[in-house]
Amino acid sequence: MGLISLGEKELLEITACSVSADGTVSPDEGDKYTVEINPSDYKWDRQISFSEDKSIGSIGNTKKFDRVSGESVSFSIMIDGTGATLNSDSVNDQLDALYEVLGYDGSEHELKHSRLNWGTMVFYGRMSSIDVDYQLFKPSGEPLRAKVSLKFDRFMTTKEENQEANRSSPDLTHMVEVKAGDTLPLLCYQIYKDSRYYTDIARINNLDNFRQLQPGQTLIFPPLS
């Protein structure tokens, strides 16, 4: 088997999602924001909860892992209106396009769910904070560049919460038929709730290039050991 190819440069995508009554999350590929300049880094934060069990007669408390109580992803993107990128729209127009995908509206009390997808990073959540730092201006005061800092908190459906709560259930082997638009990191996230297993799944399925999945092919996703 050859090396797993990274392929062409990928840009961070923020895709709006809808959630059905049964808890299924469906990305809307037509409601998407693709950055012009990738973030220089991102932070994935996990909050860990421990239970404190104290036995009768014991002196101290024994902390035992309980659950991952919260996850968030944060990063900053640059929006440029100087003509240095392929997007010729103004900074304000680009911000409006981003707000539209995020569902950000001061008059509303709900935001859209989002899927963040950049290379092997896949994250489903909702924006919890946004900060816009305008950095360059025309003589008229119109902004030419803005740094947008975003934070997303993980969204879990009721189904996912029940699955996570029931950790004693054995994992099953999954046979998945690839559909148009599927990627290996996305499929790993859907099955394992962690996209980082993509290299293992590529190796198990003898994939030389994990970015070139063919619709109709069947992939094996074994249980986690």
Short mmCIF file of C-alpha atoms in Angstrom, two decimals:
data_model
loop_
_atom_site.label_atom_id
_atom_site.label_comp_id
_atom_site.label_asym_id
_atom_site.label_seq_id
_atom_site.Cartn_x
_atom_site.Cartn_y
_atom_site.Cartn_z
CA MET A 1 0.00 0.00 0.00
CA GLY A 2 1.29 3.48 -0.87
CA LEU A 3 1.31 6.59 1.25
CA ILE A 4 -2.03 8.25 1.94
CA SER A 5 -2.10 11.35 -0.24
CA LEU A 6 -3.15 14.69 1.19
CA GLY A 7 -4.23 15.82 -2.29
CA GLU A 8 -4.84 19.45 -3.15
CA LYS A 9 -4.99 22.19 -0.58
CA GLU A 10 -8.34 22.26 1.18
CA LEU A 11 -10.07 25.32 2.52
CA LEU A 12 -12.08 25.44 5.72
CA GLU A 13 -15.80 25.08 5.07
CA ILE A 14 -18.65 26.06 7.38
CA THR A 15 -21.86 24.33 6.31
CA ALA A 16 -25.30 25.02 7.76
CA CYS A 17 -27.15 21.96 9.08
CA SER A 18 -30.73 21.13 9.94
CA VAL A 19 -31.82 18.72 12.68
CA SER A 20 -34.88 16.52 12.14
CA ALA A 21 -37.35 15.42 14.79
CA ASP A 22 -35.57 12.05 15.14
CA GLY A 23 -32.26 13.78 15.81
CA THR A 24 -30.68 13.30 12.38
CA VAL A 25 -28.27 16.08 11.39
CA SER A 26 -28.38 16.95 7.68
CA PRO A 27 -25.79 19.36 6.19
CA ASP A 28 -27.14 21.70 3.52
CA GLU A 29 -24.39 21.69 0.87
CA GLY A 30 -26.02 24.71 -0.77
CA ASP A 31 -25.73 26.79 2.41
CA LYS A 32 -21.98 26.93 2.89
CA TYR A 33 -19.21 29.45 3.57
CA THR A 34 -15.72 28.65 2.28
CA VAL A 35 -12.89 30.77 3.62
CA GLU A 36 -10.43 32.44 1.26
CA ILE A 37 -7.53 32.18 3.73
CA ASN A 38 -7.23 29.18 6.05
CA PRO A 39 -6.71 29.76 9.78
CA SER A 40 -3.11 29.56 10.97
CA ASP A 41 -4.29 27.25 13.76
CA TYR A 42 -7.36 26.15 15.68
CA LYS A 43 -8.08 25.05 19.24
CA TRP A 44 -10.18 22.00 20.11
CA ASP A 45 -11.12 22.10 23.79
CA ARG A 46 -12.65 19.21 25.72
CA GLN A 47 -14.03 19.53 29.24
CA ILE A 48 -13.64 16.35 31.29
CA SER A 49 -15.95 15.51 34.19
CA PHE A 50 -14.96 13.22 37.06
CA SER A 51 -17.11 11.64 39.70
CA GLU A 52 -15.85 11.67 43.28
CA ASP A 53 -16.57 8.37 45.01
CA LYS A 54 -15.66 8.06 48.66
CA SER A 55 -15.79 4.65 50.28
CA ILE A 56 -16.75 4.25 53.92
CA GLY A 57 -13.63 4.49 56.04
CA SER A 58 -11.46 5.91 53.26
CA ILE A 59 -9.43 9.05 53.85
CA GLY A 60 -9.49 10.77 50.47
CA ASN A 61 -11.70 10.95 47.43
CA THR A 62 -11.06 8.75 44.40
CA LYS A 63 -11.79 10.60 41.19
CA LYS A 64 -13.08 8.46 38.36
CA PHE A 65 -13.67 9.48 34.77
CA ASP A 66 -17.34 10.27 34.20
CA ARG A 67 -17.73 11.80 30.76
CA VAL A 68 -16.64 14.45 28.29
CA SER A 69 -18.99 17.19 29.43
CA GLY A 70 -18.36 19.70 26.67
CA GLU A 71 -16.35 20.32 23.52
CA SER A 72 -15.61 23.46 21.58
CA VAL A 73 -13.56 24.52 18.56
CA SER A 74 -12.22 28.05 18.15
CA PHE A 75 -10.19 29.73 15.41
CA SER A 76 -9.74 33.01 13.55
CA ILE A 77 -10.14 33.70 9.84
CA MET A 78 -9.06 36.68 7.76
CA ILE A 79 -11.53 38.38 5.44
CA ASP A 80 -9.84 40.49 2.78
CA GLY A 81 -11.38 43.17 0.59
CA THR A 82 -8.18 44.53 -0.98
CA GLY A 83 -8.32 42.27 -4.02
CA ALA A 84 -5.51 40.03 -2.76
CA THR A 85 -7.82 36.97 -2.88
CA LEU A 86 -10.15 35.58 -5.54
CA ASN A 87 -13.17 37.02 -3.74
CA SER A 88 -13.78 40.55 -4.99
CA ASP A 89 -16.68 41.27 -2.62
CA SER A 90 -16.33 43.93 0.05
CA VAL A 91 -15.50 42.96 3.62
CA ASN A 92 -19.04 43.83 4.73
CA ASP A 93 -20.56 41.68 1.96
CA GLN A 94 -18.32 38.74 2.90
CA LEU A 95 -19.31 39.14 6.54
CA ASP A 96 -22.99 39.16 5.55
CA ALA A 97 -22.42 35.89 3.63
CA LEU A 98 -20.81 34.36 6.73
CA TYR A 99 -23.63 35.59 9.00
CA GLU A 100 -26.18 34.06 6.61
CA VAL A 101 -24.62 30.60 6.90
CA LEU A 102 -24.24 30.87 10.68
CA GLY A 103 -27.79 32.14 11.09
CA TYR A 104 -26.50 35.11 13.06
CA ASP A 105 -29.25 37.68 13.46
CA GLY A 106 -29.67 39.98 16.44
CA SER A 107 -33.46 39.75 16.18
CA GLU A 108 -33.49 35.93 16.44
CA HIS A 109 -32.88 33.76 19.47
CA GLU A 110 -31.68 30.62 17.67
CA LEU A 111 -28.65 29.96 15.49
CA LYS A 112 -28.23 27.38 12.78
CA HIS A 113 -26.26 24.25 13.49
CA SER A 114 -22.95 24.12 11.66
CA ARG A 115 -20.53 21.55 10.32
CA LEU A 116 -16.88 22.58 10.31
CA ASN A 117 -14.78 20.66 7.83
CA TRP A 118 -11.11 21.29 7.16
CA GLY A 119 -8.89 18.44 6.06
CA THR A 120 -9.31 15.78 8.72
CA MET A 121 -11.07 18.07 11.20
CA VAL A 122 -14.84 17.53 11.36
CA PHE A 123 -16.95 19.19 14.04
CA TYR A 124 -20.70 19.70 14.46
CA GLY A 125 -21.83 22.53 16.68
CA ARG A 126 -23.31 25.98 16.97
CA MET A 127 -21.52 29.28 17.14
CA SER A 128 -21.16 30.45 20.72
CA SER A 129 -19.15 33.62 20.09
CA ILE A 130 -17.97 35.84 17.25
CA ASP A 131 -15.58 38.79 17.39
CA VAL A 132 -14.73 40.99 14.39
CA ASP A 133 -11.51 43.01 14.46
CA TYR A 134 -11.37 45.51 11.56
CA GLN A 135 -7.74 46.14 10.65
CA LEU A 136 -7.44 48.12 7.40
CA PHE A 137 -9.60 50.91 5.98
CA LYS A 138 -10.20 53.05 2.92
CA PRO A 139 -9.94 56.83 3.37
CA SER A 140 -13.75 56.79 3.56
CA GLY A 141 -13.61 54.49 6.60
CA GLU A 142 -14.88 51.41 4.74
CA PRO A 143 -13.07 48.30 6.09
CA LEU A 144 -10.66 46.51 3.78
CA ARG A 145 -9.65 43.69 6.09
CA ALA A 146 -11.14 41.98 9.13
CA LYS A 147 -10.04 39.25 11.51
CA VAL A 148 -13.03 37.16 12.60
CA SER A 149 -12.62 35.06 15.75
CA LEU A 150 -15.19 32.27 16.04
CA LYS A 151 -16.02 29.69 18.68
CA PHE A 152 -18.37 26.73 18.22
CA ASP A 153 -19.76 24.50 20.97
CA ARG A 154 -20.40 20.89 20.08
CA PHE A 155 -23.97 19.92 19.34
CA MET A 156 -25.18 16.46 20.30
CA THR A 157 -28.52 15.01 19.27
CA THR A 158 -30.61 13.10 21.81
CA LYS A 159 -29.59 9.93 20.01
CA GLU A 160 -25.89 10.72 20.38
CA GLU A 161 -26.32 11.63 24.05
CA ASN A 162 -28.03 8.30 24.71
CA GLN A 163 -25.28 6.42 22.88
CA GLU A 164 -22.58 8.23 24.84
CA ALA A 165 -24.36 7.58 28.12
CA ASN A 166 -24.59 3.87 27.34
CA ARG A 167 -20.86 3.16 27.09
CA SER A 168 -21.33 -0.49 28.02
CA SER A 169 -22.92 -1.28 24.65
CA PRO A 170 -20.45 -3.17 22.40
CA ASP A 171 -19.27 -1.51 19.20
CA LEU A 172 -20.37 -3.19 15.99
CA THR A 173 -18.68 -3.62 12.64
CA HIS A 174 -20.22 -1.26 10.11
CA MET A 175 -20.39 -1.81 6.36
CA VAL A 176 -20.92 1.57 4.71
CA GLU A 177 -21.74 2.27 1.08
CA VAL A 178 -20.08 5.48 -0.04
CA LYS A 179 -22.39 8.21 -1.34
CA ALA A 180 -21.50 11.28 -3.40
CA GLY A 181 -19.89 13.90 -1.18
CA ASP A 182 -18.73 11.43 1.47
CA THR A 183 -15.20 11.74 2.83
CA LEU A 184 -13.38 9.32 5.09
CA PRO A 185 -13.03 11.82 7.98
CA LEU A 186 -16.78 12.56 7.77
CA LEU A 187 -17.68 8.86 7.79
CA CYS A 188 -15.35 8.25 10.74
CA TYR A 189 -17.04 11.07 12.63
CA GLN A 190 -20.50 9.69 11.88
CA ILE A 191 -19.57 6.22 13.15
CA TYR A 192 -16.98 6.84 15.87
CA LYS A 193 -17.70 10.52 16.69
CA ASP A 194 -14.01 11.13 16.00
CA SER A 195 -12.65 11.91 12.52
CA ARG A 196 -9.05 11.10 13.48
CA TYR A 197 -9.51 7.37 12.80
CA TYR A 198 -9.45 8.03 9.04
CA THR A 199 -5.85 6.79 8.58
CA ASP A 200 -6.66 3.49 10.31
CA ILE A 201 -9.80 3.00 8.22
CA ALA A 202 -7.88 3.84 5.03
CA ARG A 203 -5.29 1.20 5.92
CA ILE A 204 -7.93 -1.43 6.77
CA ASN A 205 -9.68 -0.84 3.46
CA ASN A 206 -6.43 -0.68 1.43
CA LEU A 207 -7.07 2.87 0.26
CA ASP A 208 -4.07 4.54 -1.37
CA ASN A 209 -5.79 7.93 -1.48
CA PHE A 210 -8.46 8.50 1.13
CA ARG A 211 -9.69 11.65 -0.66
CA GLN A 212 -10.82 9.73 -3.74
CA LEU A 213 -13.75 7.70 -2.47
CA GLN A 214 -15.97 6.32 -5.21
CA PRO A 215 -19.77 6.40 -4.78
CA GLY A 216 -21.04 2.85 -4.49
CA GLN A 217 -17.92 1.32 -2.97
CA THR A 218 -18.31 -0.43 0.39
CA LEU A 219 -16.02 0.33 3.32
CA ILE A 220 -15.49 -1.63 6.52
CA PHE A 221 -15.54 0.20 9.86
CA PRO A 222 -14.55 -2.31 12.57
CA PRO A 223 -15.33 -1.90 16.28
CA LEU A 224 -12.92 0.15 18.32
CA SER A 225 -10.57 -1.97 20.37
#
